[in-house]
PDB file of C-alpha atoms in Angstrom:
ATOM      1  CA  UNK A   1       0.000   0.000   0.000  1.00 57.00           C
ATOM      2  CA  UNK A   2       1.699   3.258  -1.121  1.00 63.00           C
ATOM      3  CA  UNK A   3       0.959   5.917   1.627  1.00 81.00           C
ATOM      4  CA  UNK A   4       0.486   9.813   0.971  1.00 92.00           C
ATOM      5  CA  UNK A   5       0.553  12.247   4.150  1.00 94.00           C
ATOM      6  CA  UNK A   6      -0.867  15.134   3.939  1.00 95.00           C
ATOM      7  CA  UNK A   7      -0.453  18.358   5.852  1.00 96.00           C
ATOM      8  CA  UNK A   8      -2.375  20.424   7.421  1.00 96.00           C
ATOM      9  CA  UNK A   9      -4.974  17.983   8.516  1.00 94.00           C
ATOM     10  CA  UNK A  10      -7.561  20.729   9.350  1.00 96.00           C
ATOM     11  CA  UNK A  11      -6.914  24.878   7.842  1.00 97.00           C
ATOM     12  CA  UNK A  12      -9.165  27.257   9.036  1.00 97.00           C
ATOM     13  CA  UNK A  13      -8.615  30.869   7.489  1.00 97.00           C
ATOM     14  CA  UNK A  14     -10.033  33.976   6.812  1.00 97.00           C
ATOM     15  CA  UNK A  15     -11.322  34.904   3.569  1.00 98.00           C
ATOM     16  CA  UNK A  16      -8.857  36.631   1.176  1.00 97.00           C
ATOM     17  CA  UNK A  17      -5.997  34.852   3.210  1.00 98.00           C
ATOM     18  CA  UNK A  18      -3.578  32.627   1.420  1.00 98.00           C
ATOM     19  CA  UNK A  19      -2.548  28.706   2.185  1.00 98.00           C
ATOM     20  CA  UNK A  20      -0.797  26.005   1.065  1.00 98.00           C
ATOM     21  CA  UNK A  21      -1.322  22.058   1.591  1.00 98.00           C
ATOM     22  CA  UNK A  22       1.147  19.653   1.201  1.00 97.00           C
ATOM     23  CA  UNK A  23       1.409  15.864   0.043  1.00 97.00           C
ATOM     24  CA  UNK A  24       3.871  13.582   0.695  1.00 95.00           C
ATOM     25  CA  UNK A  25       5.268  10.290   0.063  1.00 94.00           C
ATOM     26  CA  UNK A  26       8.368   7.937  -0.180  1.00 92.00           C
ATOM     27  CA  UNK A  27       7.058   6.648  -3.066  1.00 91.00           C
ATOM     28  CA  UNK A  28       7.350   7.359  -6.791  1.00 91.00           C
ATOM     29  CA  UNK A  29       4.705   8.035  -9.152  1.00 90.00           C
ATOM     30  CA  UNK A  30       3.623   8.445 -12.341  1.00 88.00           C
ATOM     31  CA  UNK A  31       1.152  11.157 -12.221  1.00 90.00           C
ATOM     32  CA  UNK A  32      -0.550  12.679  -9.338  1.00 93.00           C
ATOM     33  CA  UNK A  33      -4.081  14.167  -9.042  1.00 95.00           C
ATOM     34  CA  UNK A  34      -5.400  16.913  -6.827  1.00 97.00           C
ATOM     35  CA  UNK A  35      -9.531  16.484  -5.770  1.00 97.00           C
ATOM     36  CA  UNK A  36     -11.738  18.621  -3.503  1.00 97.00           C
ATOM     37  CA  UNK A  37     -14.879  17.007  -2.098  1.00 96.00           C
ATOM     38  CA  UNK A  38     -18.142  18.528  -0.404  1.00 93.00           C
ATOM     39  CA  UNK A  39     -19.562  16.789   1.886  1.00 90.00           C
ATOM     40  CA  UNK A  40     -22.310  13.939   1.162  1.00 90.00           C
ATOM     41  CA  UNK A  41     -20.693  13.776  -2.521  1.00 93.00           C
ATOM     42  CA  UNK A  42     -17.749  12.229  -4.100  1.00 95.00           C
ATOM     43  CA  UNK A  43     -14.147  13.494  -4.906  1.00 96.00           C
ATOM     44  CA  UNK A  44     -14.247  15.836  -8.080  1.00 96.00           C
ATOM     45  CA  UNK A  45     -10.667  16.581 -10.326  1.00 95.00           C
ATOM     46  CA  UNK A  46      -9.260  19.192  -9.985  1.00 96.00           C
ATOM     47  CA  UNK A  47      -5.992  19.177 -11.779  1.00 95.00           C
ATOM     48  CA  UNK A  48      -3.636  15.909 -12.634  1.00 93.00           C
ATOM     49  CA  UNK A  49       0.425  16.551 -12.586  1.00 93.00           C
ATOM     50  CA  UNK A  50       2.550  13.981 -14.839  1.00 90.00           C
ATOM     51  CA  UNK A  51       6.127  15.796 -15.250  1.00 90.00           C
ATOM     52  CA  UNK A  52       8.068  16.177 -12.312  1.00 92.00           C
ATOM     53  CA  UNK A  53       8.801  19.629 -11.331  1.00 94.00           C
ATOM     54  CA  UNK A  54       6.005  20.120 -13.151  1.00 94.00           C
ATOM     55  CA  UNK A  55       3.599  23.463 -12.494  1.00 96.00           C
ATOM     56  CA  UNK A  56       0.091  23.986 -13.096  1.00 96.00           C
ATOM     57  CA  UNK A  57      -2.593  26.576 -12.327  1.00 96.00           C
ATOM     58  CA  UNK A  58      -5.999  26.474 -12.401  1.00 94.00           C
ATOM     59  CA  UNK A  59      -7.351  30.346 -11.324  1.00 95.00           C
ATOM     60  CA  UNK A  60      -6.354  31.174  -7.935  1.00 97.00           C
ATOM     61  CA  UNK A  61      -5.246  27.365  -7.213  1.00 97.00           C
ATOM     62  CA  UNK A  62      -1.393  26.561  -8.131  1.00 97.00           C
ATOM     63  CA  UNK A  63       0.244  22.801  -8.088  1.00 97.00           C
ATOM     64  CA  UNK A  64       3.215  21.659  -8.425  1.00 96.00           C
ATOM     65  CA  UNK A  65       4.901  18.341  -8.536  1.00 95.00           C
ATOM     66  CA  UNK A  66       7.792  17.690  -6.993  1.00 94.00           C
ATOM     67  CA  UNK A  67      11.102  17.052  -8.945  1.00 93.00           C
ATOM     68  CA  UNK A  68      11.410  13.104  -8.011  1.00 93.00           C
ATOM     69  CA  UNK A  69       7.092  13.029  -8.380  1.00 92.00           C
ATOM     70  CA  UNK A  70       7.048  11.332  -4.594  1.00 93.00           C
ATOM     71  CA  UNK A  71       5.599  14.840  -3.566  1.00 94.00           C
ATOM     72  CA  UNK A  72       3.073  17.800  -4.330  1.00 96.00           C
ATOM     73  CA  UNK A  73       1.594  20.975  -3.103  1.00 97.00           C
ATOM     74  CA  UNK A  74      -1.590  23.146  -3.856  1.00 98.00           C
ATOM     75  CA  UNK A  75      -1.444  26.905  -2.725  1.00 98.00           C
ATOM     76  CA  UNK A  76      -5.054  28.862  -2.852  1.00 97.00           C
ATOM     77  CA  UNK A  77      -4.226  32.352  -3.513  1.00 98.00           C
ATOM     78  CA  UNK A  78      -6.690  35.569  -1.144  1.00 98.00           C
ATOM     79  CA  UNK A  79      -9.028  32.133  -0.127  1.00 97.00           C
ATOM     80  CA  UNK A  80     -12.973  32.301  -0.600  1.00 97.00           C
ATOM     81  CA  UNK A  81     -16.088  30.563   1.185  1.00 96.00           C
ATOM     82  CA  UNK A  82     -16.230  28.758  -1.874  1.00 95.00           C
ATOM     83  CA  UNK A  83     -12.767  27.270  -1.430  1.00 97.00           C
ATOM     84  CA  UNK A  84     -14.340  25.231   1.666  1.00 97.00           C
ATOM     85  CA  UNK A  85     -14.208  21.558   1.541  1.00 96.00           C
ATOM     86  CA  UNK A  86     -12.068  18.591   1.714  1.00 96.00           C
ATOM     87  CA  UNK A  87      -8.710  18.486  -0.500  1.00 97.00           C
ATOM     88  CA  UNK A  88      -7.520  14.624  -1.529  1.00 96.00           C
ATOM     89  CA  UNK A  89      -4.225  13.991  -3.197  1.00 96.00           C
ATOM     90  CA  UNK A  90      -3.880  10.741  -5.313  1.00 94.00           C
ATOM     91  CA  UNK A  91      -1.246   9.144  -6.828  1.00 92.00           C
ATOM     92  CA  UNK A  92      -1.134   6.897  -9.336  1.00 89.00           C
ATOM     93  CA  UNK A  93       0.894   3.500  -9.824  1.00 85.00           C
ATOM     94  CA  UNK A  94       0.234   1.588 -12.587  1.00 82.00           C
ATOM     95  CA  UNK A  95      -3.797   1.575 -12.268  1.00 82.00           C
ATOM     96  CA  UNK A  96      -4.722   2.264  -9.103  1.00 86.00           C
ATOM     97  CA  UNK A  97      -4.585   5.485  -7.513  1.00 90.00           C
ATOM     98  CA  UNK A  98      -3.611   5.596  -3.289  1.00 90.00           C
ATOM     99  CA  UNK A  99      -5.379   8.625  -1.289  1.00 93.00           C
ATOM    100  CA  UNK A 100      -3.698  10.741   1.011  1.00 93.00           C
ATOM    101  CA  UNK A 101      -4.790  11.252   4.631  1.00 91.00           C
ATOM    102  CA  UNK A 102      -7.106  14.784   2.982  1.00 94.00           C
ATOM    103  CA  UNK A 103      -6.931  18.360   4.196  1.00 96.00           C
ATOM    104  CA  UNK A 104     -10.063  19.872   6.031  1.00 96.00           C
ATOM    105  CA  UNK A 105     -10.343  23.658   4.485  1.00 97.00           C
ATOM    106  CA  UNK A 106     -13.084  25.948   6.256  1.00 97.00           C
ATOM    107  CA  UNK A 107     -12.244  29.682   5.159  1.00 97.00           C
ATOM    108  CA  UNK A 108     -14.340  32.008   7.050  1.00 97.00           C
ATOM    109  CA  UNK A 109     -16.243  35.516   5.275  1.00 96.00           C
TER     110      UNK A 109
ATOM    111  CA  UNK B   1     -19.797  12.606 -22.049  1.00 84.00           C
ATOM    112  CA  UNK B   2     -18.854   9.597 -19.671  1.00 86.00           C
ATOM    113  CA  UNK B   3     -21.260   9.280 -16.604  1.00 91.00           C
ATOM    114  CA  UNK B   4     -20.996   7.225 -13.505  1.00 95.00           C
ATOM    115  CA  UNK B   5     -24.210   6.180 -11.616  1.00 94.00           C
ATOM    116  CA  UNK B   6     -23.946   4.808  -7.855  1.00 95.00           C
ATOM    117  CA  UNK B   7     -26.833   3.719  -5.784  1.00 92.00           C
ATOM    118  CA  UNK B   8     -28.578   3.836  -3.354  1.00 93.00           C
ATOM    119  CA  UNK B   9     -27.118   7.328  -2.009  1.00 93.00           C
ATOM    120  CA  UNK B  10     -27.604   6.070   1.736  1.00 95.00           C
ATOM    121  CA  UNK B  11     -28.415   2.837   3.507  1.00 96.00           C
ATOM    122  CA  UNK B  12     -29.087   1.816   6.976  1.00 97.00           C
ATOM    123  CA  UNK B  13     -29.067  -1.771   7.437  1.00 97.00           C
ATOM    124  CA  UNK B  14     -29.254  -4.181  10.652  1.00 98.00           C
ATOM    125  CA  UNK B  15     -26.547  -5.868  11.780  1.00 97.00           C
ATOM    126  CA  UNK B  16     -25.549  -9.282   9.882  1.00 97.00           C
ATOM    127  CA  UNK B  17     -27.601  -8.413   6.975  1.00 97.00           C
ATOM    128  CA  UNK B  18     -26.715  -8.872   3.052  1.00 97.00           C
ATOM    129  CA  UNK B  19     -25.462  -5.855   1.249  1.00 96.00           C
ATOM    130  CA  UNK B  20     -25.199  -4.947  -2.120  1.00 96.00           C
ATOM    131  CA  UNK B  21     -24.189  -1.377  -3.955  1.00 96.00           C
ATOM    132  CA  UNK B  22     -24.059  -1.220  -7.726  1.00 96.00           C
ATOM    133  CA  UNK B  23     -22.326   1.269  -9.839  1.00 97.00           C
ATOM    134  CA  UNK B  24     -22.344   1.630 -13.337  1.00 97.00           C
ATOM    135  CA  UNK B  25     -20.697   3.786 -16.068  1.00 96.00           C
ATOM    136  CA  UNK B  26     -21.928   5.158 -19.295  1.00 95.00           C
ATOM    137  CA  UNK B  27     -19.951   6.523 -22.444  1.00 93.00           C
ATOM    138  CA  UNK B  28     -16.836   4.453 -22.065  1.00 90.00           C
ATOM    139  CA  UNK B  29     -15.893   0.807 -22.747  1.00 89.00           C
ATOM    140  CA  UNK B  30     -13.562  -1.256 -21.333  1.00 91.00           C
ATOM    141  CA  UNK B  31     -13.134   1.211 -18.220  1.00 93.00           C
ATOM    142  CA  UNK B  32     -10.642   0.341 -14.842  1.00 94.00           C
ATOM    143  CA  UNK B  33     -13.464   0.176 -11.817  1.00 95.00           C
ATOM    144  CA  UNK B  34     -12.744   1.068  -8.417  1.00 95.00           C
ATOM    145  CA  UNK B  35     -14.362   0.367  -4.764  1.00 96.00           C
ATOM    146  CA  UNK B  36     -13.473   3.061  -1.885  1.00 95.00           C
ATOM    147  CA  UNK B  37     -14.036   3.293   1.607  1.00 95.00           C
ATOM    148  CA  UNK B  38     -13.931   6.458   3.016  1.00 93.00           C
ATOM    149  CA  UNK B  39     -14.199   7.338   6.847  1.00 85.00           C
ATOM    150  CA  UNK B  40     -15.482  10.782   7.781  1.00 81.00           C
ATOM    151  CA  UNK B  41     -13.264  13.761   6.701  1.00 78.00           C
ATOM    152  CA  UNK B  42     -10.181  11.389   5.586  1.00 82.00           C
ATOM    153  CA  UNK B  43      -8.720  10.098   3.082  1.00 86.00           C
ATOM    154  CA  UNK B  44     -10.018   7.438   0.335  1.00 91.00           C
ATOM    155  CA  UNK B  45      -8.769   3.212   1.292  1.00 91.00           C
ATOM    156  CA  UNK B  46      -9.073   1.268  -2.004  1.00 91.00           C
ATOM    157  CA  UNK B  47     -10.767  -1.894  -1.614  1.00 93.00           C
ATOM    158  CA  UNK B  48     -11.446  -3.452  -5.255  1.00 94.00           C
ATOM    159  CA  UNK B  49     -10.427  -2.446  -8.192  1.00 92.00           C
ATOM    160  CA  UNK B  50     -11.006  -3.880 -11.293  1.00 94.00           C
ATOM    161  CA  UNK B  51      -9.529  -4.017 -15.262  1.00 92.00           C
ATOM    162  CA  UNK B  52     -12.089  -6.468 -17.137  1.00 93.00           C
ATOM    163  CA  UNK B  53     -14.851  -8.178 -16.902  1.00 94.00           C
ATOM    164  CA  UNK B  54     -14.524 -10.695 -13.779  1.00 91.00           C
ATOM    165  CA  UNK B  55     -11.289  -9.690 -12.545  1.00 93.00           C
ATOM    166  CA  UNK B  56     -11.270  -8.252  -9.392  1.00 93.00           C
ATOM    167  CA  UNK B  57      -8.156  -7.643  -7.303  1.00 90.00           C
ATOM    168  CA  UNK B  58      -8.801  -6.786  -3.334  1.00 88.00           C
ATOM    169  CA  UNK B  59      -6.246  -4.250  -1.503  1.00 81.00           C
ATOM    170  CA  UNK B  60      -7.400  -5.435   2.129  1.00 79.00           C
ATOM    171  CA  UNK B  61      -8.791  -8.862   3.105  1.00 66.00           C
ATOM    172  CA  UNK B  62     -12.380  -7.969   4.766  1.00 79.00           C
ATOM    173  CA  UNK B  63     -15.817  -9.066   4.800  1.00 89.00           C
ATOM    174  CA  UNK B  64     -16.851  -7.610   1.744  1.00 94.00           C
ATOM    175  CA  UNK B  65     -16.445  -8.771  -2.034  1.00 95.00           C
ATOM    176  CA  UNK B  66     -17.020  -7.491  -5.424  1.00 96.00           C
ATOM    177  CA  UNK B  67     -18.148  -8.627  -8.809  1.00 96.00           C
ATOM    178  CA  UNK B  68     -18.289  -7.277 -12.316  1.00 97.00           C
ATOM    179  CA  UNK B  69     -20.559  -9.044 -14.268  1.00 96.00           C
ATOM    180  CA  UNK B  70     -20.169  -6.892 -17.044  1.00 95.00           C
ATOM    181  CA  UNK B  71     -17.789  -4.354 -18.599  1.00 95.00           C
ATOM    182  CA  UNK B  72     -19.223  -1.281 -16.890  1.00 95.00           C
ATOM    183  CA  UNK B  73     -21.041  -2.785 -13.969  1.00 97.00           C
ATOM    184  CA  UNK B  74     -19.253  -3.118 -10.894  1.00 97.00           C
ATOM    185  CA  UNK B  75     -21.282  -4.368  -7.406  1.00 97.00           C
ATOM    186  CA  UNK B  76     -20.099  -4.369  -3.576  1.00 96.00           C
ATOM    187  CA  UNK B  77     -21.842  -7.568  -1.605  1.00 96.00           C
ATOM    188  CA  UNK B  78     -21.514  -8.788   1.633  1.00 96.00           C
ATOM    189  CA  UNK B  79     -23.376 -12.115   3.076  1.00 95.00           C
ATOM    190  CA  UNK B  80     -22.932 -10.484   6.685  1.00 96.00           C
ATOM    191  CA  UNK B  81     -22.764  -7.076   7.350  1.00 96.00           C
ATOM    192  CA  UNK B  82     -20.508  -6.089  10.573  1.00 95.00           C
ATOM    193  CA  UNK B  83     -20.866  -2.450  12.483  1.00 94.00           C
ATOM    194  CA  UNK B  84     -17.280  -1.993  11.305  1.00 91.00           C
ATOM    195  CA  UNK B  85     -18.725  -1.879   7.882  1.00 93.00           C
ATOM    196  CA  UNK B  86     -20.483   1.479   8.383  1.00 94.00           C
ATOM    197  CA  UNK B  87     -18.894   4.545   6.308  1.00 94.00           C
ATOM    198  CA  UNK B  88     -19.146   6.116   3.171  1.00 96.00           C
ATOM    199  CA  UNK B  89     -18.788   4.006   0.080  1.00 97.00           C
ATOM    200  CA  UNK B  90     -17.330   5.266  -3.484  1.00 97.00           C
ATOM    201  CA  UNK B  91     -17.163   3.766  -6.877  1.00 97.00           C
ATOM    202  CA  UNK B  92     -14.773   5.427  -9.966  1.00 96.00           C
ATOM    203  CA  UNK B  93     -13.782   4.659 -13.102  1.00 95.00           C
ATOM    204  CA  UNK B  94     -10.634   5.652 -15.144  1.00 93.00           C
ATOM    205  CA  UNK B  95      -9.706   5.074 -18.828  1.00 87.00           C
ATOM    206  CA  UNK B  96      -7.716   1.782 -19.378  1.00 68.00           C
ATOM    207  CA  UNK B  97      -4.608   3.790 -21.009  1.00 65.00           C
ATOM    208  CA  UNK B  98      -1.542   4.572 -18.739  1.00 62.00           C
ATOM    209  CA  UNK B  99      -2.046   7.692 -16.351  1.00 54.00           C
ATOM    210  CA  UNK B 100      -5.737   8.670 -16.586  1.00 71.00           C
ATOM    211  CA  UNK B 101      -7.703  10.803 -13.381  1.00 88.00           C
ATOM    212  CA  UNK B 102     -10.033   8.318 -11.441  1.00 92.00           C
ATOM    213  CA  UNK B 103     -13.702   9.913 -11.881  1.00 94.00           C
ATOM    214  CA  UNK B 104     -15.989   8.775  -8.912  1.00 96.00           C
ATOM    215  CA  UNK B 105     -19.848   8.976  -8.340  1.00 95.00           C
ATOM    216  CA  UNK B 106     -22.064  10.195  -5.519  1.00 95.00           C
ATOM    217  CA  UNK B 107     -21.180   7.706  -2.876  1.00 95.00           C
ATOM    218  CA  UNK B 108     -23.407   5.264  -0.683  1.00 96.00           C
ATOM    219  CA  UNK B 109     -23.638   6.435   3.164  1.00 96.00           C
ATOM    220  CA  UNK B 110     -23.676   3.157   4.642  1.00 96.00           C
ATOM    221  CA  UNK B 111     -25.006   2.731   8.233  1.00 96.00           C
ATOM    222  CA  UNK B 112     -24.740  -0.646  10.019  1.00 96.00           C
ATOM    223  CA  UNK B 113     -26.667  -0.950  13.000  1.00 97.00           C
TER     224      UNK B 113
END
């Protein structure tokens, strides 16, 4: 079983602040995926990382992947009450894709 | 578009009771299927997953099983349910190609009592 920490467990911030959540693991992958879930409903995408080093941003949401992919980060940039919700890293090996341990984000108005 | 269709969205269900959860996709053949556990505010434990029809491979040894029957069905059973068995259930698919995203559905609430 390939294990993923993640860090902060729980975040609670005031809107417009800014944050950043971190994933990590001793183990290699090929690709990595970032999901936020609501509660009551099921993981959605939000970005996939393949390349390591690798940077993507999605609005006010950055990722990047680390340089040996066995690590990843998402920074929210001036947070909204929208932003609320769980945050899952994945990665994948082979087929299957391992969870990390999630990050509980409540951002105040 | 592809689609994925779990149900029922929640279940309460006695003690040593059968279970079953089915989960289906639409707009893709020949998907990878997945079986999740997830326990309030954590993280996602894979329990089946899935490449073809009737090959299932199980991450933890438990008392539940699963079955695909055909190429986009995918069904959670138990003969006994425990209380240990309670949580949230998800089903996903992803592409059968090298580094896809999983896409999961709504989830089952499962209560054992």
């Amino acid at each position: 079983t390939q294990l993923l920490e993640q860090s902060p467990q729980f975040l609670s911030i005031q809107e417009g602040e800014n944050l950043t959540v971190y994933c990590n693991s001793s183990s290699v992958f090929s690709s990595l995926q970032w999901y936020r879930q609501e509660p009551g409903e099921g993981p959605v995408l939000l970005v996939t990382v393949v390349t390591g080093g690798e940077v993507k941003k999605l609005k006010r949401l950055t990722f990047q992947f680390g340089d040996a992919r066995k690590d990843s980060s998402l920074h929210i940039t001036a947070a909204q009450p929208g932003d609320t919700g769980l945050y899952l890293c994945a990665g994948a090996v082979g087929n299957q894709f391992y969870f990390g341990t999630g990050t509980s984000l409540t951002v105040i108005p | 578009s592809q689609t994925i269709h779990q149900w029922p969205a929640t279940l309460v269900q006695p003690v040593g009771s059968p279970l079953s959860l089915e989960c289906t996709v639409e707009g893709t053949s020949n998907p990878n299927l997945y079986w999740y556990r997830q326990a309030a505010g954590r993280g996602l434990q894979l329990l089946f997953y899935s490449v073809g029809i009737g090959q299932i491979s199980s991450e933890v040894p438990q008392n539940l099983s699963a079955s695909r029957p055909q190429d986009r069905q995918f069904i959670l059973s138990s003969k006994k349910l425990l209380l240990s068995d309670s949580g949230f259930y998800l089903c996903a698919w992803s592409g059968d190609s090298y580094q896809t995203e999983a896409f999961f559905g709504q989830g089952t609430r499962l209560t054992v009592v």
